[in-house]
Short mmCIF file of C-alpha atoms and ligand atoms in Angstrom, two decimals:
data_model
loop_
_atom_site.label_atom_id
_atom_site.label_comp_id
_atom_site.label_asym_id
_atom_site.label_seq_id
_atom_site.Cartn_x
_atom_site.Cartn_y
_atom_site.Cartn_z
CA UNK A 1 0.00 0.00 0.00
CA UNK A 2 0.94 3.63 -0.29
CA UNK A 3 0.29 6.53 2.43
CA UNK A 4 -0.53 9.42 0.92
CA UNK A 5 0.65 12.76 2.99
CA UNK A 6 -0.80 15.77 2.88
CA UNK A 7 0.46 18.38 0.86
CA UNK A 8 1.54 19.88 4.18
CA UNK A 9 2.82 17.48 6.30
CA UNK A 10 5.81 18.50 8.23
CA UNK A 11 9.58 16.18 9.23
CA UNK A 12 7.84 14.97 12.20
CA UNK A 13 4.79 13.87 10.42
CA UNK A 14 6.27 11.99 8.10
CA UNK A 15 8.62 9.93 10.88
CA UNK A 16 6.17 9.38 12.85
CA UNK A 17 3.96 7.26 10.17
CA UNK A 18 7.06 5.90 8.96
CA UNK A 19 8.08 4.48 12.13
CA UNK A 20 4.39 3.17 12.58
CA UNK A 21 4.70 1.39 9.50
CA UNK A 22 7.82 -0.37 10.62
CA UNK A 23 6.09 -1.35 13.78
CA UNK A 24 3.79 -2.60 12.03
CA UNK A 25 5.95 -4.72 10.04
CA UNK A 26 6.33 -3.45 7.14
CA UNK A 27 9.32 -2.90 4.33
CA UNK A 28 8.87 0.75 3.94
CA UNK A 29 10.28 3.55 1.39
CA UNK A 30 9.32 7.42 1.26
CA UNK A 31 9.21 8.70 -1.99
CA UNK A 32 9.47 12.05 -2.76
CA UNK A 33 7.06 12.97 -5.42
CA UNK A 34 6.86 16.65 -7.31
CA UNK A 35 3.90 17.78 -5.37
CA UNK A 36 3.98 15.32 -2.17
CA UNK A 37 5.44 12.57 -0.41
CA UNK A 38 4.18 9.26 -0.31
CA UNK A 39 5.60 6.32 2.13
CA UNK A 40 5.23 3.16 -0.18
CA UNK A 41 4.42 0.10 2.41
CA UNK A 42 5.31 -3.42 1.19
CA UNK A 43 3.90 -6.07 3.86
CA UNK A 44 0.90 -8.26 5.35
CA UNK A 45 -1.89 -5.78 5.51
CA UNK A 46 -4.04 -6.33 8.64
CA UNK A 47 -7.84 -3.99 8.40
CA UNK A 48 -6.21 -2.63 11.93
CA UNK A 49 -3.63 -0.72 10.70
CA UNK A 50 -5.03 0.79 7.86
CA UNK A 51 -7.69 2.38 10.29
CA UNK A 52 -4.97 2.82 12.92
CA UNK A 53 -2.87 4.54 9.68
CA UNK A 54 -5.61 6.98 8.93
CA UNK A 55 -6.02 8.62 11.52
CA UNK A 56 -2.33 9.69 12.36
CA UNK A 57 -1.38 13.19 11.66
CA UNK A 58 -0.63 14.10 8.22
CA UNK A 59 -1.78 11.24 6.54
CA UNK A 60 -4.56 11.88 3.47
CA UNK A 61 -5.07 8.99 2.22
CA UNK A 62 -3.98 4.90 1.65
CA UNK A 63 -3.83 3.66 -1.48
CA UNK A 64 -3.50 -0.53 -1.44
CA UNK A 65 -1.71 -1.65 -4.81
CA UNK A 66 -3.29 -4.94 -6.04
CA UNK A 67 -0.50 -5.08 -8.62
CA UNK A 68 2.24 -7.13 -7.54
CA UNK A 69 4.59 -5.06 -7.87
CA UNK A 70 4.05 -2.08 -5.75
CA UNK A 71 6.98 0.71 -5.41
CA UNK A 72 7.28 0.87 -9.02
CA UNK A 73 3.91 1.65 -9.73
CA UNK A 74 2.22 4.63 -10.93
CA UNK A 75 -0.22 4.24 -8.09
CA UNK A 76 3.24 4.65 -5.75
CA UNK A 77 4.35 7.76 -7.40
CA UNK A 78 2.23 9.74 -9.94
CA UNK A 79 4.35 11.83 -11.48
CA UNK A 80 7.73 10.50 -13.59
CA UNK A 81 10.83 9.50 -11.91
CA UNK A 82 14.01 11.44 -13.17
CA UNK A 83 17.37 9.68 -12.64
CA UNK A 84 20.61 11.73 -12.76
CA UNK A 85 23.77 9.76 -14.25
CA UNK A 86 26.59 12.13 -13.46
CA UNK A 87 25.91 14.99 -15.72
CA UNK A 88 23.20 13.49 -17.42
CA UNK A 89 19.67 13.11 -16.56
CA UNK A 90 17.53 10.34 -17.64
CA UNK A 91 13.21 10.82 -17.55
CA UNK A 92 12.95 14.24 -17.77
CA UNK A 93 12.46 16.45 -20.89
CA UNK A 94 15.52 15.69 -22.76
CA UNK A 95 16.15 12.38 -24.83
CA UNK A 96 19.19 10.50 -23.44
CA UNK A 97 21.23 9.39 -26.12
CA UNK A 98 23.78 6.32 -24.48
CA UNK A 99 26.44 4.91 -27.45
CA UNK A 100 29.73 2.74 -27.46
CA UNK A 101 30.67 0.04 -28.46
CA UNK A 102 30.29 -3.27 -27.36
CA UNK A 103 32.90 -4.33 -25.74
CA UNK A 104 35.88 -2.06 -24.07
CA UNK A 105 38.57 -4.28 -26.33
CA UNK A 106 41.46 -1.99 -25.71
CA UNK A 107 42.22 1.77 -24.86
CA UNK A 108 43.12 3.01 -28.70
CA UNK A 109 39.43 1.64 -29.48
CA UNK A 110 37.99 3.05 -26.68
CA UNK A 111 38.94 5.95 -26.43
CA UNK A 112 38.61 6.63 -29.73
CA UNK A 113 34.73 5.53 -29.46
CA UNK A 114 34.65 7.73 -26.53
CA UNK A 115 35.69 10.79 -28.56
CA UNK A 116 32.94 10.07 -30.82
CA UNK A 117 29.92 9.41 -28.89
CA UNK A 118 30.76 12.70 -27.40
CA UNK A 119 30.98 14.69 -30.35
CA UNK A 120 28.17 13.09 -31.81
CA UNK A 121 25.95 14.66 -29.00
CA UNK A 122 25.43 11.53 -27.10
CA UNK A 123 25.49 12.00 -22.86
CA UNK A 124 26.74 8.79 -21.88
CA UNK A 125 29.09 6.12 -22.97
CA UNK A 126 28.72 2.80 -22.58
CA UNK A 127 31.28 0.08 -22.86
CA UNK A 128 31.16 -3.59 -21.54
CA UNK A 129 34.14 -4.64 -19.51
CA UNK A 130 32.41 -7.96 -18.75
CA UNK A 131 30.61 -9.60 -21.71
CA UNK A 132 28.14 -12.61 -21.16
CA UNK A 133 28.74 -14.46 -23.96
CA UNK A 134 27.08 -17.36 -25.07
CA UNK A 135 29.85 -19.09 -26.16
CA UNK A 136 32.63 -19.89 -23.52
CA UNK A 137 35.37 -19.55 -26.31
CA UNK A 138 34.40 -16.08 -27.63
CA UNK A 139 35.43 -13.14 -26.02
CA UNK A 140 34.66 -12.28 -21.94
CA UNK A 141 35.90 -8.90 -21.78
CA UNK A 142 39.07 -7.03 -20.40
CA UNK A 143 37.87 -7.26 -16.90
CA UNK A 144 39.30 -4.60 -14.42
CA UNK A 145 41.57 -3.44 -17.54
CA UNK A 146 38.52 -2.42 -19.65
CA UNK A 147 36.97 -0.93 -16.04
CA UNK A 148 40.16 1.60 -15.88
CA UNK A 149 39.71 2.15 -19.28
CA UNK A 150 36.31 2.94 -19.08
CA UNK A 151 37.20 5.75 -16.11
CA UNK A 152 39.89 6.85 -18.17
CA UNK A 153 37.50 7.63 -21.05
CA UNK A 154 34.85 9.18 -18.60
CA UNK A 155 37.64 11.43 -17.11
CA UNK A 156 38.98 12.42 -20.21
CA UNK A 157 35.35 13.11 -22.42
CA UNK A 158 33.94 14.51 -18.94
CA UNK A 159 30.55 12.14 -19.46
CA UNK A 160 29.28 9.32 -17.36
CA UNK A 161 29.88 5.52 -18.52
CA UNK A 162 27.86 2.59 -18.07
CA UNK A 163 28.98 -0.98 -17.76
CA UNK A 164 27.54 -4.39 -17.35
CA UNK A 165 27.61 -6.35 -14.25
CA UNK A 166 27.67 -10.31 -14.97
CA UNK A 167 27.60 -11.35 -10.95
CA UNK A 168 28.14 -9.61 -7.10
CA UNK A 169 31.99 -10.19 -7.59
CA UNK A 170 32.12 -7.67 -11.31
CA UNK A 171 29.45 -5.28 -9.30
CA UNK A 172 31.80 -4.79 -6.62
CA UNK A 173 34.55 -4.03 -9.13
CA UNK A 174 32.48 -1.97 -11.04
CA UNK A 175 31.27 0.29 -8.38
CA UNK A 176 34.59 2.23 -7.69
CA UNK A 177 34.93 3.00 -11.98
CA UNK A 178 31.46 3.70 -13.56
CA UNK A 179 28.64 6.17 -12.91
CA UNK A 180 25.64 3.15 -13.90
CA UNK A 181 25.79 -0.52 -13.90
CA UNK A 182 23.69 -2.51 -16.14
CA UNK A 183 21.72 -5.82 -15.45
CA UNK A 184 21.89 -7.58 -18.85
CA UNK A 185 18.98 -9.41 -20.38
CA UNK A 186 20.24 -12.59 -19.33
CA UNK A 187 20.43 -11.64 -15.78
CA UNK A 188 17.46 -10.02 -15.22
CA UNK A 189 16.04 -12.50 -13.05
CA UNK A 190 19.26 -13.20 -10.96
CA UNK A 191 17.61 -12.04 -8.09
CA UNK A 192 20.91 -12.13 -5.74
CA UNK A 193 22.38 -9.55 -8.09
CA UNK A 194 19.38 -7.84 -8.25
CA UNK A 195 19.16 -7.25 -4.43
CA UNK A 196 22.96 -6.82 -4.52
CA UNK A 197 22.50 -4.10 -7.27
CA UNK A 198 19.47 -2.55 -4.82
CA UNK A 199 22.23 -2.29 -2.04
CA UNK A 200 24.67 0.10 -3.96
CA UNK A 201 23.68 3.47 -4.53
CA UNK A 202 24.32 3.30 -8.20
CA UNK A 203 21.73 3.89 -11.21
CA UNK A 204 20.63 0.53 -12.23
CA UNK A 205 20.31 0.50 -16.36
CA UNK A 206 17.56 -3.30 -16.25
CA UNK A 207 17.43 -4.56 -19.54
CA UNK A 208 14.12 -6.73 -20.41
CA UNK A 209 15.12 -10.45 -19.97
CA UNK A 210 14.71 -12.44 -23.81
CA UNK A 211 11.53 -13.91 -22.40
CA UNK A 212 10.56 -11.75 -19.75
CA UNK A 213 6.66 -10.94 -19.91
CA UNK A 214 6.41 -6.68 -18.96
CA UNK A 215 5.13 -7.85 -15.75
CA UNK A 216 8.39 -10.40 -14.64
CA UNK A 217 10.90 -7.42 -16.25
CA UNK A 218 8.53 -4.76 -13.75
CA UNK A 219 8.76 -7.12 -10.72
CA UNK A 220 12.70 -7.76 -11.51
CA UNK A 221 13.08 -3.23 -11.12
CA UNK A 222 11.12 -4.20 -7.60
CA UNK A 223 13.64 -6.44 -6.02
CA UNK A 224 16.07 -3.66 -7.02
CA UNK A 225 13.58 -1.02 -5.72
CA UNK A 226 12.58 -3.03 -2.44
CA UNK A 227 16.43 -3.48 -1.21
CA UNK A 228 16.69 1.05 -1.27
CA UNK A 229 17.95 1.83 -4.48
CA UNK A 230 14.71 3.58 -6.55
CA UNK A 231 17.29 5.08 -9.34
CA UNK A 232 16.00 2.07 -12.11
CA UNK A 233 16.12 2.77 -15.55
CA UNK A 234 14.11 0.00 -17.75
CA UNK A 235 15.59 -1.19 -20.98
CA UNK A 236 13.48 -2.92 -23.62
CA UNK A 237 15.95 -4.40 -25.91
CA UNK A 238 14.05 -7.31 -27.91
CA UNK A 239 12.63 -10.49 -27.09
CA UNK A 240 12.04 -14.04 -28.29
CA UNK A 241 9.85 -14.29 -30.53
CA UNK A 242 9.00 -17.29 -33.71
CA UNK A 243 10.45 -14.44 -35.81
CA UNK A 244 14.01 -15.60 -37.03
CA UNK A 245 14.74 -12.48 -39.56
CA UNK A 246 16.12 -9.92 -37.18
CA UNK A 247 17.63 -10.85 -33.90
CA UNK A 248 15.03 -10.02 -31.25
CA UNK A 249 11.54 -8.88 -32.02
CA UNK A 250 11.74 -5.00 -30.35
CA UNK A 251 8.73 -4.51 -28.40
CA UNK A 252 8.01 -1.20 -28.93
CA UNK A 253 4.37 -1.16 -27.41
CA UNK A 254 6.16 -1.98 -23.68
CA UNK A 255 7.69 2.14 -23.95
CA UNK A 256 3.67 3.45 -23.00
CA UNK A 257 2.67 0.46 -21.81
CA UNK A 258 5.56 0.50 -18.96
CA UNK A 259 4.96 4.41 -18.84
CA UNK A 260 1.43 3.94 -17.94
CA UNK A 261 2.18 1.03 -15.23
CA UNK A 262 5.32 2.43 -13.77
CA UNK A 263 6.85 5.83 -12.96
CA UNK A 264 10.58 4.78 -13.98
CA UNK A 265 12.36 5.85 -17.08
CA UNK A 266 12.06 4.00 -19.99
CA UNK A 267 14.86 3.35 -22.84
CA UNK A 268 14.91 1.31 -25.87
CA UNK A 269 18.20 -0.57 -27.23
CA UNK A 270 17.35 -0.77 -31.06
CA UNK A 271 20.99 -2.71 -31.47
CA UNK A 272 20.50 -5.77 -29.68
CA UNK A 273 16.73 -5.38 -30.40
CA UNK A 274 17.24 -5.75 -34.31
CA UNK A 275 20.68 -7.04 -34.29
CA UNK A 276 20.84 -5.10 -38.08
CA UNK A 277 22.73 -1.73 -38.31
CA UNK A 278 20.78 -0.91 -40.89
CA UNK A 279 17.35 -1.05 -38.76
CA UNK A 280 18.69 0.84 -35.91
CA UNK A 281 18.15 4.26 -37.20
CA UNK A 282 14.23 3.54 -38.02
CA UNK A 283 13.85 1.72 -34.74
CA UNK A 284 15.62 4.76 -33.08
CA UNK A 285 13.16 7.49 -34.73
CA UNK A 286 9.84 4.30 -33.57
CA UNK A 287 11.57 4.02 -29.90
CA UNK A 288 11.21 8.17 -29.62
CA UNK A 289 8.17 8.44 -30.96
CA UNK A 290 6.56 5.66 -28.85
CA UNK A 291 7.64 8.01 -25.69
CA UNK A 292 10.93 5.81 -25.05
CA UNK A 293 13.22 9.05 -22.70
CA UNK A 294 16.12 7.60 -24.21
CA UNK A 295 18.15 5.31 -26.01
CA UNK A 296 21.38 3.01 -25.94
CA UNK A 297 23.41 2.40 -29.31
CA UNK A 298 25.84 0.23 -30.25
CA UNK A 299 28.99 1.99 -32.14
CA UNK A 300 31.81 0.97 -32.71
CA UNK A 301 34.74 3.20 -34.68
CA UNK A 302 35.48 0.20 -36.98
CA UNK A 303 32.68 -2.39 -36.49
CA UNK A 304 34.16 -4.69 -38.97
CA UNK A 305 36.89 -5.42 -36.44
CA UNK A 306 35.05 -5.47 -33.77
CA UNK A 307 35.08 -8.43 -30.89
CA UNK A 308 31.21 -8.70 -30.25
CA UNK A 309 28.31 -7.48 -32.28
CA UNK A 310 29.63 -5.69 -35.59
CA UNK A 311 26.91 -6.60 -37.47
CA UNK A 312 24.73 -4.44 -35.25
CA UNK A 313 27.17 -1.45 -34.53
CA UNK A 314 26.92 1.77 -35.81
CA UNK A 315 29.75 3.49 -37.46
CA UNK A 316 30.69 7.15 -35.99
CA UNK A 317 28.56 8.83 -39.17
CA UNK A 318 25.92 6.37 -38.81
CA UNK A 319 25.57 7.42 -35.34
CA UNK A 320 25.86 11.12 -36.50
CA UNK A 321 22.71 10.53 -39.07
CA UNK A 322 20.95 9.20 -36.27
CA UNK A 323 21.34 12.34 -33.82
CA UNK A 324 20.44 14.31 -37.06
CA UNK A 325 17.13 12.63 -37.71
CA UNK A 326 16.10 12.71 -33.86
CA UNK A 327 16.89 16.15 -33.91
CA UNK A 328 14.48 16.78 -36.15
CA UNK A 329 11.69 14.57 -34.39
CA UNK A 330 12.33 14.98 -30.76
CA UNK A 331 10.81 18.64 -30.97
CA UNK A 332 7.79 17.09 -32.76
CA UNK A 333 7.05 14.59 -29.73
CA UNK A 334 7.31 17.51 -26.97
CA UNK A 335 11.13 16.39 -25.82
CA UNK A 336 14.12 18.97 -26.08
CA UNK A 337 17.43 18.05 -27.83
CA UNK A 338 20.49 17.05 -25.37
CA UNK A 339 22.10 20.04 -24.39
CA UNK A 340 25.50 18.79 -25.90
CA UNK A 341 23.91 18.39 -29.60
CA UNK A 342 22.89 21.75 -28.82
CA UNK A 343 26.19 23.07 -28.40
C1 LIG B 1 24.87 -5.44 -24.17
O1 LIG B 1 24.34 -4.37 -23.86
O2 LIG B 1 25.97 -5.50 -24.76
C2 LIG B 1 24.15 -6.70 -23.90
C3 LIG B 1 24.77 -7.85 -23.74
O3 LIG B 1 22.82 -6.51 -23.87
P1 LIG B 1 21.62 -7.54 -23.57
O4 LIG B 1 21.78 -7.91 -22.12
O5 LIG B 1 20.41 -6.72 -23.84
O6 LIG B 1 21.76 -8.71 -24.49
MN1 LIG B 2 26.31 -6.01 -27.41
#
């Protein structure tokens, strides 16, 4: 359930019912809204305490959430949830453009990719250091080498990176290097790294598992939610489908469906979602105009060469024409351009 407070409602107020609720025996969060503060409740409801609840000072209403997830809800927090990533800000008005490569496969490349994302316009980089392949023999990643690397580029482009965490032993190497970790598709029901993930004080990029249903993906962003940490961004990035022809089957219809269920920002990864460089521009211009606040691209500076998913990379241009069309349709679907493409 969620305890409304009055518009009004003072410190004290607020402690008090929070501290009831704990009594109680409940798992509780406040969560500051634009216009009020709501304590989001996650427990055994007994009819007692909701009367008991009420009546305390301050309090103007209880909402009970039937859905099964509960603080990532709309009916938890009304209006959308805006997640700053270093010096970028993901949910509010401006699109958040994330690009890189891959795979960190050594500095030159990197850095290099770095260079590019930045003057392309994009906000954040991101760059795996730990790759989940599915074959043992392909390439894993640099490891800490490609996490230094990845600092190295943040310090010396001045944006924010993002990496993927495979397991609590990367996340804890992660966590002193990059400004958001991601949970990858195939580890979005992992729950221990989930809660581990909900521990750290990190943004948490959650990719859509391949087979995840909207609901399993929402209740994976709770575990994260539940254990403290409410800065979750949602990725849809393609799932299963019969459909053989492109790699995943982008779901575009989760961006306002997950939008009207949940206040957290939503982001679409048309690379992994089409697994075809030459459908990630059109999916790009869908994903925006669908209400997605941002997106994550694959680029790589020479994807011919690169270690893990060429095919689906953009080239520096590519990704260039792509900031170039959005430009032109972000204004169009009420959203402002990134400051940086601005400048
Ligand atoms: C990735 O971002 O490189 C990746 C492995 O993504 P996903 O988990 O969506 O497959
Ligand atoms: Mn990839």
């Amino acid at each position: 359930m969620v305890v409304v407070m009055e518009i009004n409602s003072n410190t004290q107020q607020i402690e008090a019912v929070n501290s009831k609720l704990a009594q109680l025996g409940y798992k509780t969060q406040v969560i500051h809204g634009v216009k009020r503060i709501v304590i989001g409740a996650v427990g055994d409801r007994r009819s007692n305490d909701l009367m008991e609840l009420q009546l305390m000072p301050g309090v103007e209403k209880i909402v009970p959430i039937m859905k099964p997830y509960k603080l990532v809800s709309r009916e938890a927090k009304e209006d959308n949830t805006v997640i700053n990533v270093g010096s970028a800000t993901i949910g509010g008005e401006n699109l958040t453009i994330i690009a890189g490569p891959c795979a960190v496969e050594n500095r030159q490349q990197f850095l290099a990719a770095a260079d590019q994302v930045k003057h392309a316009g994009g906000q954040i980089i991101r760059g795996g250091a730990f790759k989940p392949r599915t074959s043992p023999y392909s390439f894993q990643g640099l490891e800490l080498e490609g996490l230094e690397i990845l600092r190295e580029a943040s310090q010396a482009t001045g944006l924010p990176v993002v990496t993927e965490v495979i397991d609590e032993v990367s996340l804890q190497m992660a966590l002193d290097y990059v400004d958001m970790v991601q949970v990858g598709a195939r580890n979005m029901q992992n729950f221990r790294l989930l809660k581990a993930v909900g521990q750290t004080d990190k943004p948490v990029l959650l990719k859509r598992g391949m087979s995840a249903t909207i609901e399993e993906w929402l209740m994976a962003a709770e575990y994260i939610i539940s254990e403290g940490n409410g800065r979750v961004i949602l990725c849809e990035r393609g799932i299963r489908t019969f459909e053989t022809a492109t790699r995943n089957t982008l779901d575009l219809s989760a961006v306002p469906l997950v939008k009207r269920l949940s206040h957290l920002p939503v982001i679409v990864d048309p690379s992994h979602g089409t697994g075809d460089r030459g459908l990630v521009r059109p999916m790009s211009m869908a994903a925006v105009a669908a209400g997605a606040d941002g997106l994550i691209l694959e680029m790589h500076p020479e994807p011919a060469k690169a270690l893990s998913d060429g095919p689906q990379s953009l080239t520096p241009g590519e990704l260039e024409q792509v900031m170039m069309q959005l430009s032109m349709l972000i204004p169009a679907v009420g959203r402002q351009l990134p400051p940086a493409y601005v400048s």
